[in-house]
Coordinates of C-alpha atoms (C1' of nucleotides) in Angstrom, one line a residue:
Chain A
M1 CA 0.0 0.0 0.0
P2 CA 2.1 2.8 -1.2
S3 CA 1.2 6.1 0.5
A4 CA 0.0 8.9 -1.7
A5 CA 3.1 10.9 -0.8
D6 CA 5.3 8.2 -2.2
N7 CA 5.0 9.0 -5.9
L8 CA 5.1 12.7 -5.2
F9 CA 8.4 12.5 -3.2
R10 CA 9.9 10.3 -5.9
V11 CA 8.8 12.4 -8.8
L12 CA 9.9 15.6 -7.2
A13 CA 13.3 14.2 -6.1
D14 CA 14.9 14.9 -9.5
P15 CA 16.1 18.5 -9.8
T16 CA 15.5 18.9 -13.5
R17 CA 12.0 17.5 -13.2
R18 CA 11.1 19.6 -10.2
A19 CA 12.5 22.7 -12.0
I20 CA 10.1 22.0 -14.9
F21 CA 7.2 21.8 -12.5
E22 CA 8.3 24.9 -10.6
R23 CA 8.5 26.8 -13.9
L24 CA 5.0 25.7 -15.0
T25 CA 3.7 26.7 -11.6
R26 CA 5.3 30.2 -11.7
E27 CA 5.0 31.0 -15.4
G28 CA 1.9 29.1 -16.4
D29 CA 1.2 27.3 -19.6
Q30 CA 4.2 26.3 -21.7
T31 CA 4.9 24.2 -24.8
V32 CA 7.4 21.4 -24.7
H33 CA 9.5 23.4 -27.1
A34 CA 9.6 26.4 -24.8
L35 CA 10.4 24.3 -21.8
T36 CA 13.2 22.5 -23.6
E37 CA 14.9 25.8 -24.4
R38 CA 15.8 26.4 -20.8
A39 CA 15.7 22.9 -19.4
G40 CA 19.3 22.1 -19.9
V41 CA 18.4 18.6 -21.3
S42 CA 17.3 17.3 -24.7
Q43 CA 13.7 17.5 -25.8
P44 CA 13.0 13.8 -25.4
M45 CA 14.2 14.0 -21.9
V46 CA 11.8 16.9 -21.3
S47 CA 9.0 14.8 -22.7
K48 CA 9.9 12.0 -20.4
H49 CA 9.9 14.2 -17.3
L50 CA 6.6 15.6 -18.3
S51 CA 5.2 12.1 -18.6
A52 CA 6.4 11.4 -15.1
L53 CA 4.8 14.6 -13.8
K54 CA 1.7 13.7 -15.6
R55 CA 1.5 10.3 -14.1
A56 CA 1.7 12.0 -10.7
R57 CA -1.1 14.3 -11.8
L58 CA 1.2 17.2 -11.2
V59 CA 0.7 18.5 -14.7
R60 CA -1.8 18.2 -17.5
N61 CA -1.5 18.8 -21.2
R62 CA -3.7 19.8 -24.1
R63 CA -2.7 19.5 -27.7
K64 CA -3.0 22.5 -29.9
G65 CA -2.1 21.7 -33.4
R66 CA 1.4 20.3 -33.5
E67 CA 2.4 21.7 -30.1
T68 CA 1.5 20.3 -26.7
H69 CA 0.8 22.8 -23.9
Y70 CA 1.5 21.7 -20.4
H71 CA 0.3 23.4 -17.2
A72 CA 0.8 22.7 -13.5
R73 CA -1.7 21.2 -11.2
P74 CA -0.4 22.2 -7.8
E75 CA -3.5 20.8 -6.1
A76 CA -1.8 17.5 -6.6
L77 CA 0.6 18.5 -3.9
A78 CA -2.1 18.1 -1.3
P79 CA -0.7 14.7 0.0
L80 CA 2.6 16.4 0.5
V81 CA 1.1 19.3 2.4
D82 CA -0.7 16.7 4.6
W83 CA 2.6 14.9 5.2
M84 CA 4.3 18.1 6.1
R85 CA 1.6 18.9 8.6
D86 CA 1.9 15.5 10.2
Y87 CA 5.6 15.6 10.6
G88 CA 6.2 19.4 10.6
R89 CA 3.9 20.0 13.5
F90 CA 6.2 18.2 15.8
W91 CA 8.5 21.1 15.8
N92 CA 7.0 24.2 14.3
D93 CA 5.1 26.3 16.6
R94 CA 3.9 28.4 13.7
F95 CA 2.4 25.3 12.3
D96 CA 0.6 24.5 15.5
R97 CA -0.8 27.9 15.9
L98 CA -1.9 27.8 12.3
E99 CA -3.7 24.5 12.8
D100 CA -5.5 25.8 15.8
L101 CA -6.5 29.0 14.1
L102 CA -7.7 27.0 11.1
K103 CA -9.9 24.8 13.2
R104 CA -11.4 27.8 15.0
M105 CA -12.2 29.8 11.9
D106 CA -13.2 27.0 9.6
P107 CA -15.0 24.3 11.6
Chain B
M1 CA 23.9 25.4 -6.7
P2 CA 21.7 22.7 -5.4
S3 CA 18.7 24.1 -3.6
A4 CA 18.3 23.2 0.1
A5 CA 15.2 21.2 -0.8
D6 CA 17.1 19.0 -3.2
N7 CA 18.7 16.7 -0.7
L8 CA 15.6 16.5 1.4
F9 CA 13.4 15.5 -1.5
R10 CA 16.0 12.9 -2.6
V11 CA 16.4 11.4 0.8
L12 CA 12.7 11.2 1.6
A13 CA 11.9 9.7 -1.8
D14 CA 12.7 6.2 -0.6
P15 CA 9.7 4.7 1.2
T16 CA 11.8 2.5 3.6
R17 CA 14.0 5.4 4.5
R18 CA 11.1 7.8 5.0
A19 CA 9.3 5.2 7.1
I20 CA 12.3 5.1 9.4
F21 CA 12.2 8.9 9.8
E22 CA 8.5 8.9 10.4
R23 CA 8.9 6.3 13.1
L24 CA 11.6 8.2 14.8
T25 CA 9.4 11.3 14.6
R26 CA 6.3 9.6 16.1
E27 CA 7.9 7.2 18.5
G28 CA 11.0 9.1 19.6
D29 CA 14.4 7.7 20.3
Q30 CA 15.2 4.2 18.9
T31 CA 18.2 1.9 18.6
V32 CA 19.3 0.5 15.3
H33 CA 18.3 -2.9 16.6
A34 CA 14.8 -1.8 17.4
L35 CA 14.4 -0.1 14.1
T36 CA 15.7 -3.1 12.2
E37 CA 13.0 -5.4 13.8
R38 CA 10.2 -3.6 11.9
A39 CA 12.0 -2.1 9.0
G40 CA 11.6 -5.0 6.6
V41 CA 15.2 -4.8 5.5
S42 CA 18.5 -6.1 6.9
Q43 CA 20.4 -4.3 9.7
P44 CA 23.2 -3.0 7.4
M45 CA 20.5 -1.5 5.2
V46 CA 19.0 0.3 8.2
S47 CA 22.4 1.6 9.1
K48 CA 22.8 2.9 5.5
H49 CA 19.5 4.6 5.5
L50 CA 20.3 6.2 8.8
S51 CA 23.5 7.5 7.4
A52 CA 21.6 9.1 4.5
L53 CA 19.2 10.7 6.9
K54 CA 22.0 11.9 9.1
R55 CA 23.8 13.5 6.1
A56 CA 20.5 15.4 5.5
R57 CA 20.5 16.4 9.2
L58 CA 17.1 14.7 9.5
V59 CA 18.3 12.5 12.4
R60 CA 21.0 12.5 15.0
N61 CA 22.6 9.8 17.0
R62 CA 24.3 9.3 20.3
R63 CA 26.2 6.1 21.2
K64 CA 25.3 4.5 24.5
G65 CA 27.6 1.5 25.1
R66 CA 27.3 -0.9 22.2
E67 CA 24.0 0.5 21.0
T68 CA 23.4 3.6 18.9
H69 CA 20.3 5.7 19.6
Y70 CA 18.9 7.7 16.8
H71 CA 16.3 10.5 17.1
A72 CA 14.5 12.6 14.5
R73 CA 15.3 16.3 13.9
P74 CA 12.2 17.4 12.1
E75 CA 13.4 21.0 12.1
A76 CA 15.5 19.9 9.2
L77 CA 12.3 19.8 7.2
A78 CA 12.2 23.6 7.2
P79 CA 13.3 24.0 3.5
L80 CA 10.6 21.6 2.5
V81 CA 8.0 23.6 4.4
D82 CA 9.2 26.7 2.6
W83 CA 9.0 25.0 -0.7
M84 CA 5.5 23.9 0.0
R85 CA 4.6 27.4 0.9
D86 CA 6.0 28.7 -2.3
Y87 CA 4.3 26.2 -4.6
G88 CA 1.3 25.3 -2.4
R89 CA 0.0 28.8 -2.1
F90 CA -0.8 28.9 -5.7
W91 CA -3.8 26.8 -5.1
N92 CA -4.7 26.5 -1.5
D93 CA -6.9 29.3 -0.2
R94 CA -6.5 27.9 3.2
F95 CA -2.8 28.3 3.0
D96 CA -3.1 31.8 1.8
R97 CA -5.5 32.8 4.5
L98 CA -3.3 31.2 7.1
E99 CA -0.2 32.9 5.8
D100 CA -2.0 36.3 6.0
L101 CA -3.2 35.7 9.5
L102 CA 0.3 34.6 10.5
K103 CA 1.9 37.7 9.2
R104 CA -0.7 39.9 11.0
M105 CA -0.3 38.2 14.3
D106 CA 3.4 37.5 14.2
P107 CA 5.0 40.6 12.6
Chain C
dA1 C1' 3.1 18.8 -52.6
dC2 C1' 7.2 19.5 -49.9
dA3 C1' 9.9 21.0 -46.3
dA4 C1' 10.2 22.3 -41.8
dA5 C1' 8.7 22.4 -36.9
dC6 C1' 6.9 20.0 -32.9
dC7 C1' 6.5 16.2 -30.1
dA8 C1' 6.6 11.3 -28.4
dT9 C1' 8.7 6.8 -28.5
dA10 C1' 12.3 3.4 -28.9
dA11 C1' 16.8 1.7 -28.3
dC12 C1' 20.6 2.1 -25.8
dC13 C1' 24.2 3.4 -22.1
dG14 C1' 26.6 4.6 -17.7
dA15 C1' 25.9 5.8 -13.1
dA16 C1' 23.5 5.8 -9.0
dT17 C1' 20.9 3.3 -5.7
dG18 C1' 18.6 -0.2 -2.8
dG19 C1' 19.3 -4.5 -1.5
dT20 C1' 22.1 -8.6 0.1
dT21 C1' 25.8 -11.4 2.8
dA22 C1' 30.3 -11.4 5.1
dT23 C1' 33.2 -9.4 8.4
dG24 C1' 35.2 -6.9 12.0
dA25 C1' 35.2 -3.6 16.0
dA26 C1' 33.4 -2.4 20.4
dT27 C1' 30.8 -3.5 24.4
dT28 C1' 28.0 -6.6 27.7
dT29 C1' 27.1 -10.7 29.8
dG30 C1' 27.9 -15.4 31.7
Chain D
dC1 C1' 38.2 -15.0 29.5
dA2 C1' 34.8 -16.5 26.3
dA3 C1' 30.6 -15.9 24.1
dA4 C1' 27.1 -13.1 22.5
dT5 C1' 25.1 -8.6 21.2
dT6 C1' 25.1 -4.3 18.6
dC7 C1' 26.4 -1.7 14.9
dA8 C1' 29.1 -0.1 10.8
dT9 C1' 31.6 -1.0 6.8
dA10 C1' 33.1 -3.6 2.7
dA11 C1' 32.2 -6.1 -1.3
dC12 C1' 29.1 -7.3 -4.4
dC13 C1' 24.7 -7.7 -7.3
dA14 C1' 20.5 -6.3 -9.9
dT15 C1' 17.7 -2.8 -11.0
dT16 C1' 16.3 1.8 -11.7
dC17 C1' 16.9 6.0 -13.7
dG18 C1' 18.6 10.2 -16.0
dG19 C1' 20.6 11.0 -20.0
dT20 C1' 21.6 10.6 -25.1
dT21 C1' 20.8 9.9 -30.3
dA22 C1' 17.7 8.1 -33.9
dT23 C1' 13.2 7.9 -35.8
dG24 C1' 8.5 8.5 -37.1
dG25 C1' 3.9 10.8 -36.9
dT26 C1' 1.3 15.2 -37.2
dT27 C1' 0.7 19.6 -38.2
dT28 C1' 2.1 24.2 -40.2
dG29 C1' 4.1 27.1 -43.7
dT30 C1' 5.7 28.1 -48.5

DNA sequence: ACAAACCATAACCGAATGGTTATGAATTTG
DNA sequence: CAAATTCATAACCATTCGGTTATGGTTTGT
């Protein structure tokens, strides 16, 4: 029973792949071509990384003619946020206070 | 220039290794022997995983006679928390509201 | 129609990585 | 002292994984 966080940690572990996701998150929709220009790796490798991100639901694509546009789906990070809450709360007072506040204002 | 989150993502990507960290976080101090009993892998492998966690500052150890006690250092997760804030805020209203509240009450 | 652009897939390669067993060092215990 | 316990390290193996080049399928442009 692989936890939901498993795939996310694994997929985001690679710097190149994570950089692609970060860029899609910050800059929005991008074609494979545009991503390749600044990825530092070949176009096939960019496609592979995008496939991995797609399997983890971290990105989505729509084809537009001959080009494929990818965009980030940061909601897919939810399991990681949960994990951070579970294991971050053991030390971070800020986290604790946030959790309390959250419960009080959003029951 | 590898980001601070790089090592953490990489180290936590392996399920066995992450499980060890989770257990140390939830259950506190543990010897290698105790960890091995429920790790599902051999004792040398547990030691290796602990070494990796130690390099990432996620655990610390103190020797007590012939046994080595390890304990979690969840503060080392801080760079991951920051990363989640940077890329989680793009979707999670709860996160945004919490961040705002935090700033207002903790200037 | 033809050439060029965009992308995905296949085939392949070397390095990194998770796993094992074997061994040795240090400490307790009988 | 001898035997057993605890742990780390070494040597080794199989697999995974990030990377490449080569290729082919669509779609656009001339």
